[in-house]
mmCIF file of C-alpha atoms and ligand atoms in Angstrom:
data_model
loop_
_atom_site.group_PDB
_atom_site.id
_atom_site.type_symbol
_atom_site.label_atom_id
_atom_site.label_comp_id
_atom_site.label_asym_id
_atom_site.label_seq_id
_atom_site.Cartn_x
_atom_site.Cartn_y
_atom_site.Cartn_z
ATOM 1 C CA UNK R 1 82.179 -88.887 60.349
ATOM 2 C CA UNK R 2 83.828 -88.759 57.015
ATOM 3 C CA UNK R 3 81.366 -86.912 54.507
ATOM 4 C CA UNK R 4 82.784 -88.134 51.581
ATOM 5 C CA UNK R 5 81.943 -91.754 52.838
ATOM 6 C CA UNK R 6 82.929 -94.347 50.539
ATOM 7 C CA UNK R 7 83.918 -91.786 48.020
ATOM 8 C CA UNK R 8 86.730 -90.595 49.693
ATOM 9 C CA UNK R 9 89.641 -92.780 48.321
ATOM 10 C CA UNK R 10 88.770 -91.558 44.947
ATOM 11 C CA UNK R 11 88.988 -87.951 45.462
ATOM 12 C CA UNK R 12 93.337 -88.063 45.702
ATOM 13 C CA UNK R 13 93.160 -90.187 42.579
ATOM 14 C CA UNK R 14 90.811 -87.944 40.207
ATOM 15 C CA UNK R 15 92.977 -84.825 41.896
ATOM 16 C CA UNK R 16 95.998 -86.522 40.404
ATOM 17 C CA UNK R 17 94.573 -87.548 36.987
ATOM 18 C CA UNK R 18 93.299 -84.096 36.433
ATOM 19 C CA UNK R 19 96.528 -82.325 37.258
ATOM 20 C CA UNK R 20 98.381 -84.823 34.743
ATOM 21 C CA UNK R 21 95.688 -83.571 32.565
ATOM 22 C CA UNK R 22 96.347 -79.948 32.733
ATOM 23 C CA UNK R 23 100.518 -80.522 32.154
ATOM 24 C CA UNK R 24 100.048 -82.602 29.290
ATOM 25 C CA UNK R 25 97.697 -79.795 27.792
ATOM 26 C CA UNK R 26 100.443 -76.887 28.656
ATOM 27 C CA UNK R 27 103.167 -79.640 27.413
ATOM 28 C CA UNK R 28 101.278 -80.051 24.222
ATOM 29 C CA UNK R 29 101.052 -76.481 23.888
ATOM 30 C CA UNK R 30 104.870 -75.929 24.738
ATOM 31 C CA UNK R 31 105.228 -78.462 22.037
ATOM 32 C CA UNK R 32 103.595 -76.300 19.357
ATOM 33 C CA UNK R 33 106.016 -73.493 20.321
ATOM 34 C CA UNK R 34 103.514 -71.533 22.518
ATOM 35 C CA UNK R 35 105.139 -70.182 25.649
ATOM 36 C CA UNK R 36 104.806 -71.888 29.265
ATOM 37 C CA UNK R 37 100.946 -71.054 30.173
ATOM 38 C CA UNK R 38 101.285 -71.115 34.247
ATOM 39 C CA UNK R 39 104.141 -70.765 36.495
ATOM 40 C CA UNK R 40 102.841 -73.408 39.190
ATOM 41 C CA UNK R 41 99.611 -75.876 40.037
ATOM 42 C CA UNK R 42 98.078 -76.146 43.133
ATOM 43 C CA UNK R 43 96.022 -78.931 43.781
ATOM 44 C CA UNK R 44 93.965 -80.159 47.091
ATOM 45 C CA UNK R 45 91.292 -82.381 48.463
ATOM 46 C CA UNK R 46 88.994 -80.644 50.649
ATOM 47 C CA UNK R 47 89.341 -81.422 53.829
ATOM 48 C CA UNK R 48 86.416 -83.111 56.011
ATOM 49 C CA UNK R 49 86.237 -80.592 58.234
ATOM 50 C CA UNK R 50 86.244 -77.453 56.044
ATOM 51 C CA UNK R 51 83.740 -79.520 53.621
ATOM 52 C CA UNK R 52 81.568 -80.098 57.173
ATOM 53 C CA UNK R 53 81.606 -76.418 58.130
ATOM 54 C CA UNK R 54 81.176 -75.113 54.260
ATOM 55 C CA UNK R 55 77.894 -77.333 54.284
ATOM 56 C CA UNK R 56 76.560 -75.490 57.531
ATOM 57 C CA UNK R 57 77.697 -71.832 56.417
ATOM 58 C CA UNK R 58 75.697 -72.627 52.926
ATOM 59 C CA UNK R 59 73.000 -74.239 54.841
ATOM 60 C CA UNK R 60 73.007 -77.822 53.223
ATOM 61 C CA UNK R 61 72.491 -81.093 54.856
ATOM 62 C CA UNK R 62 75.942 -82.505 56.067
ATOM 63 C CA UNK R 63 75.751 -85.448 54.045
ATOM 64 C CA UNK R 64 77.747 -87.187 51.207
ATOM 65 C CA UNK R 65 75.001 -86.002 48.483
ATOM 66 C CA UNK R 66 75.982 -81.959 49.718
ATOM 67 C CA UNK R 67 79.636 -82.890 49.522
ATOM 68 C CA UNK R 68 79.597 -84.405 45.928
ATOM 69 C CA UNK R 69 76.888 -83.171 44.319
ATOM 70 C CA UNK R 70 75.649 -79.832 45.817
ATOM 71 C CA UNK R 71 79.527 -78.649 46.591
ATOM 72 C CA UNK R 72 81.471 -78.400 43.490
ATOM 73 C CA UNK R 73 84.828 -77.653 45.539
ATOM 74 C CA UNK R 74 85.575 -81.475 47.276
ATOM 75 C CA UNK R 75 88.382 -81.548 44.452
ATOM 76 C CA UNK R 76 89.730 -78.332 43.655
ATOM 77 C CA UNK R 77 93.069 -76.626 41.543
ATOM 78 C CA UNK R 78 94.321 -73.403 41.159
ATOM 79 C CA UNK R 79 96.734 -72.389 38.168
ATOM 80 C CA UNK R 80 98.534 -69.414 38.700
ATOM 81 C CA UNK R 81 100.087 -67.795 35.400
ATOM 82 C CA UNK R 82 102.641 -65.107 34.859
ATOM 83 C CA UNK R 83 100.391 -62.835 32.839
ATOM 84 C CA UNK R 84 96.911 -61.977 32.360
ATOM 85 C CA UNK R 85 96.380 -63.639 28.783
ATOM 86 C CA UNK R 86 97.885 -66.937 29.781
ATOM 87 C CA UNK R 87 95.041 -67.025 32.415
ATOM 88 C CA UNK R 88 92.794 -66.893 29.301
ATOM 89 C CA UNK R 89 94.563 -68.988 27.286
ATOM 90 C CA UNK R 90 93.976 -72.085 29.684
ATOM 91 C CA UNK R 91 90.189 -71.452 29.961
ATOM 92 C CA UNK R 92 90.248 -71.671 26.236
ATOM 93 C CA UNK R 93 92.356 -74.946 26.286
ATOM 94 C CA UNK R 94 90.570 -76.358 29.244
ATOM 95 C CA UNK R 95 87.383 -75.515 27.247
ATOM 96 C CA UNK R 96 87.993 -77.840 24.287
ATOM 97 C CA UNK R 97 89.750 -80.590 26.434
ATOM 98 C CA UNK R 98 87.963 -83.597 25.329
ATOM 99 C CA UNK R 99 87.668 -85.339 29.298
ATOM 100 C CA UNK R 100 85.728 -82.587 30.768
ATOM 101 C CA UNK R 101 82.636 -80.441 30.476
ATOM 102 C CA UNK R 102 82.524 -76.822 31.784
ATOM 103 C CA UNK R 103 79.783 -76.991 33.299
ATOM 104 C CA UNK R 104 80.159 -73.384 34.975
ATOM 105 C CA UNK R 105 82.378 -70.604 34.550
ATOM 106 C CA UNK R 106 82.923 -67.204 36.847
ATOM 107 C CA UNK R 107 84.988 -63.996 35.551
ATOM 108 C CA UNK R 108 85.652 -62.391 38.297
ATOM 109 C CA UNK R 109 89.169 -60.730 36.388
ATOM 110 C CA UNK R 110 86.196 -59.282 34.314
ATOM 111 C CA UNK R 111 84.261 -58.464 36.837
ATOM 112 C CA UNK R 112 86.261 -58.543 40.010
ATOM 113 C CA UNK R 113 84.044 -58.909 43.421
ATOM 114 C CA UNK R 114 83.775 -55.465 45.155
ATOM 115 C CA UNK R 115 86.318 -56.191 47.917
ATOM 116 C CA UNK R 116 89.095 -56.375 44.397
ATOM 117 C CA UNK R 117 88.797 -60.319 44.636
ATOM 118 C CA UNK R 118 89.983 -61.192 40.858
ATOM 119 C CA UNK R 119 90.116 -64.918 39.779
ATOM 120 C CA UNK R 120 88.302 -67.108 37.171
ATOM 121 C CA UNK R 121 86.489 -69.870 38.130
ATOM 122 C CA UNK R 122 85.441 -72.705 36.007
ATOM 123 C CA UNK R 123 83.589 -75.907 37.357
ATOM 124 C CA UNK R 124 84.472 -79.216 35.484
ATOM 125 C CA UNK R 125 82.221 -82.368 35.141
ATOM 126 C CA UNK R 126 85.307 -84.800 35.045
ATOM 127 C CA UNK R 127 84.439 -88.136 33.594
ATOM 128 C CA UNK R 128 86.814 -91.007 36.129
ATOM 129 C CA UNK R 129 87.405 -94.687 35.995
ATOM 130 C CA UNK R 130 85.465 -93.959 39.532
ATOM 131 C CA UNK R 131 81.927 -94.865 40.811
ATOM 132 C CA UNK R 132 80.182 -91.732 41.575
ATOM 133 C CA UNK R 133 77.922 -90.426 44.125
ATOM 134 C CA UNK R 134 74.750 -91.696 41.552
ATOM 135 C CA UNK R 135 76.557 -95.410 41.312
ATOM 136 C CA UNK R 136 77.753 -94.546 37.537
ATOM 137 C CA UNK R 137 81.056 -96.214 36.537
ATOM 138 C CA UNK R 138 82.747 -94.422 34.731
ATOM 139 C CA UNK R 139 81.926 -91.817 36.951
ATOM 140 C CA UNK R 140 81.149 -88.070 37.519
ATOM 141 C CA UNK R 141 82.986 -85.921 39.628
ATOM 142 C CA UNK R 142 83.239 -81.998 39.863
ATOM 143 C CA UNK R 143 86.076 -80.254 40.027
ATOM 144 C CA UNK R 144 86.380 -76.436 40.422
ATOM 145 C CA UNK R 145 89.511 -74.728 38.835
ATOM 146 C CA UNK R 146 90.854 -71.441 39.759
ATOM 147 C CA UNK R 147 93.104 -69.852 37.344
ATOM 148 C CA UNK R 148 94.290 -66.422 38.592
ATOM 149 C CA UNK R 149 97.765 -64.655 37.715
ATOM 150 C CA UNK R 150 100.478 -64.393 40.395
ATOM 151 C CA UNK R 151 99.333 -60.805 41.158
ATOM 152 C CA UNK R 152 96.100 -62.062 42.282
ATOM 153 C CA UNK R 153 97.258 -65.028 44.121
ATOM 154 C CA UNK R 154 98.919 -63.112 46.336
ATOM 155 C CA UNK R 155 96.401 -60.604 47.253
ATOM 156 C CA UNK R 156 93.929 -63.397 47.571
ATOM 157 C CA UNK R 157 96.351 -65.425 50.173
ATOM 158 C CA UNK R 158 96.282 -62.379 51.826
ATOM 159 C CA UNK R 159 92.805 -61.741 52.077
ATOM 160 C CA UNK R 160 91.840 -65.304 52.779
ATOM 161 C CA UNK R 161 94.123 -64.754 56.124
ATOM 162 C CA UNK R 162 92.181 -61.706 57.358
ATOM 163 C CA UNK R 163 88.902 -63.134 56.744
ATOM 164 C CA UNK R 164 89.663 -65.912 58.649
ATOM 165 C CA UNK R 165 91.274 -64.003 61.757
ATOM 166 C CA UNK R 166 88.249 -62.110 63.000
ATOM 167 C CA UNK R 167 89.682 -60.774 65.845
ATOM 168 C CA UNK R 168 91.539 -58.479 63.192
ATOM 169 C CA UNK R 169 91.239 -54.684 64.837
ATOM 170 C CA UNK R 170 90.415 -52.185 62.122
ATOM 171 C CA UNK R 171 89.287 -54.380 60.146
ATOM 172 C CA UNK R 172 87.317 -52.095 57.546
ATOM 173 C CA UNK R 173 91.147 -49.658 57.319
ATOM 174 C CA UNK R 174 92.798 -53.399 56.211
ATOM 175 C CA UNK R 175 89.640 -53.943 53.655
ATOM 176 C CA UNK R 176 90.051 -50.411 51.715
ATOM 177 C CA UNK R 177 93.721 -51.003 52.066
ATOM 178 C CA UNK R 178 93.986 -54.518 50.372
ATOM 179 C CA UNK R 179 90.675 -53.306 47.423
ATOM 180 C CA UNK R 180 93.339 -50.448 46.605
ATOM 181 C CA UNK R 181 95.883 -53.132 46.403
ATOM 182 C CA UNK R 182 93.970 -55.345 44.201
ATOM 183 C CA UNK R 183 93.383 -52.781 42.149
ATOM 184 C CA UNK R 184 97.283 -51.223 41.939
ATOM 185 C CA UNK R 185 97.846 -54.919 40.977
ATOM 186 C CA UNK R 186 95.575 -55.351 38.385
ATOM 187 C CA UNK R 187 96.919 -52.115 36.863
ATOM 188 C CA UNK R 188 100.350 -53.643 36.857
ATOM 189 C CA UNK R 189 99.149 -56.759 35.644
ATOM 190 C CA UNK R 190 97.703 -55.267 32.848
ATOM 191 C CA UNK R 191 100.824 -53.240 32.301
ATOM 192 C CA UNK R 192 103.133 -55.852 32.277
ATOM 193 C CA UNK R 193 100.752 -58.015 29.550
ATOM 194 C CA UNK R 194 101.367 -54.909 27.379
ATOM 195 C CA UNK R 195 105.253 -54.238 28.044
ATOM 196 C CA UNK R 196 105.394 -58.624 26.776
ATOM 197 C CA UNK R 197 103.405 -58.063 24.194
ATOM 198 C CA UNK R 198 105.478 -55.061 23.153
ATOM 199 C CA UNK R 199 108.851 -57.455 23.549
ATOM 200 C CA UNK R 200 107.318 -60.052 21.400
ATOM 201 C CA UNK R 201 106.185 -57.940 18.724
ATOM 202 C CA UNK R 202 107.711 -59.171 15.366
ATOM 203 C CA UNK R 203 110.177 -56.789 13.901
HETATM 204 P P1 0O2 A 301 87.708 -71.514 50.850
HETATM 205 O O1 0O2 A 301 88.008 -71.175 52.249
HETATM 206 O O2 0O2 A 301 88.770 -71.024 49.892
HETATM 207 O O3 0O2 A 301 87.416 -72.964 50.614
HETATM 208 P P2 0O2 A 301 80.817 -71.943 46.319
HETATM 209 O O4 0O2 A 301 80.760 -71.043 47.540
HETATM 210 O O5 0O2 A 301 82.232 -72.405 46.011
HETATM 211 O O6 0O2 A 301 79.876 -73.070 46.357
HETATM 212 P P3 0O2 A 301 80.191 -69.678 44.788
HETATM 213 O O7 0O2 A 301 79.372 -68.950 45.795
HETATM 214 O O8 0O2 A 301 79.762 -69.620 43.375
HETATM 215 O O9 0O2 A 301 80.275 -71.187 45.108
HETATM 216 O O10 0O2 A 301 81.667 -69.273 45.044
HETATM 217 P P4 0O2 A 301 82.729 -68.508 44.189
HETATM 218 O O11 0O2 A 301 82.443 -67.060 44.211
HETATM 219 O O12 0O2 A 301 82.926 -69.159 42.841
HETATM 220 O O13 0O2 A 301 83.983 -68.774 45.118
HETATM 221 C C1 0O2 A 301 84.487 -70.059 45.344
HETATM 222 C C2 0O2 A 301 85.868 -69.972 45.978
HETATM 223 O O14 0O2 A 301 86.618 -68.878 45.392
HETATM 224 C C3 0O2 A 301 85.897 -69.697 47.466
HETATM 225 O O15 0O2 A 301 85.756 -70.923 48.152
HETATM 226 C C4 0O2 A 301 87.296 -69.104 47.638
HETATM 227 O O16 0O2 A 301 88.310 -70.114 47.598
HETATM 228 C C5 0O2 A 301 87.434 -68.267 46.382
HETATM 229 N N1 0O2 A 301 86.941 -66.901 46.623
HETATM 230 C C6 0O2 A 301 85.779 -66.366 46.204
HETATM 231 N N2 0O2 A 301 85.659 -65.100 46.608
HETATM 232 C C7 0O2 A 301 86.784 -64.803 47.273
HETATM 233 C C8 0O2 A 301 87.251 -63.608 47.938
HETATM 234 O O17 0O2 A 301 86.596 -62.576 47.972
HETATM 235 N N3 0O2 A 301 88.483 -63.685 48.530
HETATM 236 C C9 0O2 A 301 89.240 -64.815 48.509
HETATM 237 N N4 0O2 A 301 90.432 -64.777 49.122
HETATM 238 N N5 0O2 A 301 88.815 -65.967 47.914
HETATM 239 C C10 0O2 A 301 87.611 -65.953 47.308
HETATM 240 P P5 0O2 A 301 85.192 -70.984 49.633
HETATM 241 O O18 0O2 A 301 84.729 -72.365 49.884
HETATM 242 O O19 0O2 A 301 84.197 -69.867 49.861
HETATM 243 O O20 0O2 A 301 86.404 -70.671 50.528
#
């Protein structure tokens, strides 16, 4: 079966729009002399079968509705910045964008998860040229947004591998390993946001 159903064609397309979105934003804000806000985009349709088996591990009906509407992750994109305060300065910019709503938001650099998971998560309500899952045209479509500096992006690669190989052996040695790790990271992160801020200073 393909849980997106009919949908499915349109996810690629409102992947694509939204990505030309977020350039023209960092463009526009190039433009104005600020400095490049991320070094790279990611962007990715979920795929049917890891939308099937999220459904089951939350418990949801593995229908279209629990794809679309009770999953906010079908369309997702991850912008991974150079430095802590260009993670912050896109949640600001996505914020006031004028073709989306934030219609939740996650600090987790704030508040990292107790395993040193650090990331900020918005979910947009994207309005598309697209019929939606409630047969609105223009349509609404969520898409989740991870923004995250390179630091984190890396540790979170990392830990995304070992949670998905569970035949890891000592498995709770690796965990304490990588939350140290996230947290000698986040101490460099933060130390490298000061040492630019300390280049940039005006004379
Ligand atoms: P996958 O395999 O990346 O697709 P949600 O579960 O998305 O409906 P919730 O519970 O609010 O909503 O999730 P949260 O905390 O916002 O996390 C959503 C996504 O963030 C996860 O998606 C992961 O991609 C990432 N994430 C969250 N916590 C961690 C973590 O501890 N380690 C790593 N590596 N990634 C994390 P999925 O669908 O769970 O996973």
């Amino acid at each position: 079966m393909d849980i997106y159903g009919k949908y499915a064609p349109n996810l690629p397309l409102i992947l694509n729009d939204v990505l030309t979105q977020i350039k023209a934003i960092n463009e526009q804000h190039v433009q104005a002399g600020g400095a490049k806000l991320y070094e790279h985009l990611n962007g990715r349709v979920k795929t049917n079968d890891s939308m099937i088996e999220k459904c089951q591990r939350k418990q949801l009906p593995v229908t279209t509705e629990s794809a679309l509407r009770k999953n906010h992750d079908a369309i997702g994109i991850r912008i991974v910045s150079n430095f802590i305060d260009d993670v912050y300065k896109n949640v600001e910019l996505l914020k006031k964008a004028d073709w989306c709503d934030v219609v939740k938001e996650k600090d987790y650099i704030a508040n990292a998860k107790p395993n040193g998971y650090r990331s900020y998560h918005l979910i947009l309500m994207v309005t598309t040229p697209y019929e939606d899952y409630d047969g609105h045209r223009p349509g609404k479509y969520y898409v989740e947004i991870q923004l995250r500096t390179i630091a984190m992006d890396t540790w979170a690669s990392l830990e995304h591998e070992m949670k998905y190989k569970h035949t890891v052996k000592n498995a709770a040695i690796i965990s304490r390993e990588l939350k140290h790790c996230a947290d000698d990271l986040a101490s460099c992160d933060v130390t490298m946001q000061t040492i630019r801020q300390l280049i940039n200073r005006p004379d």
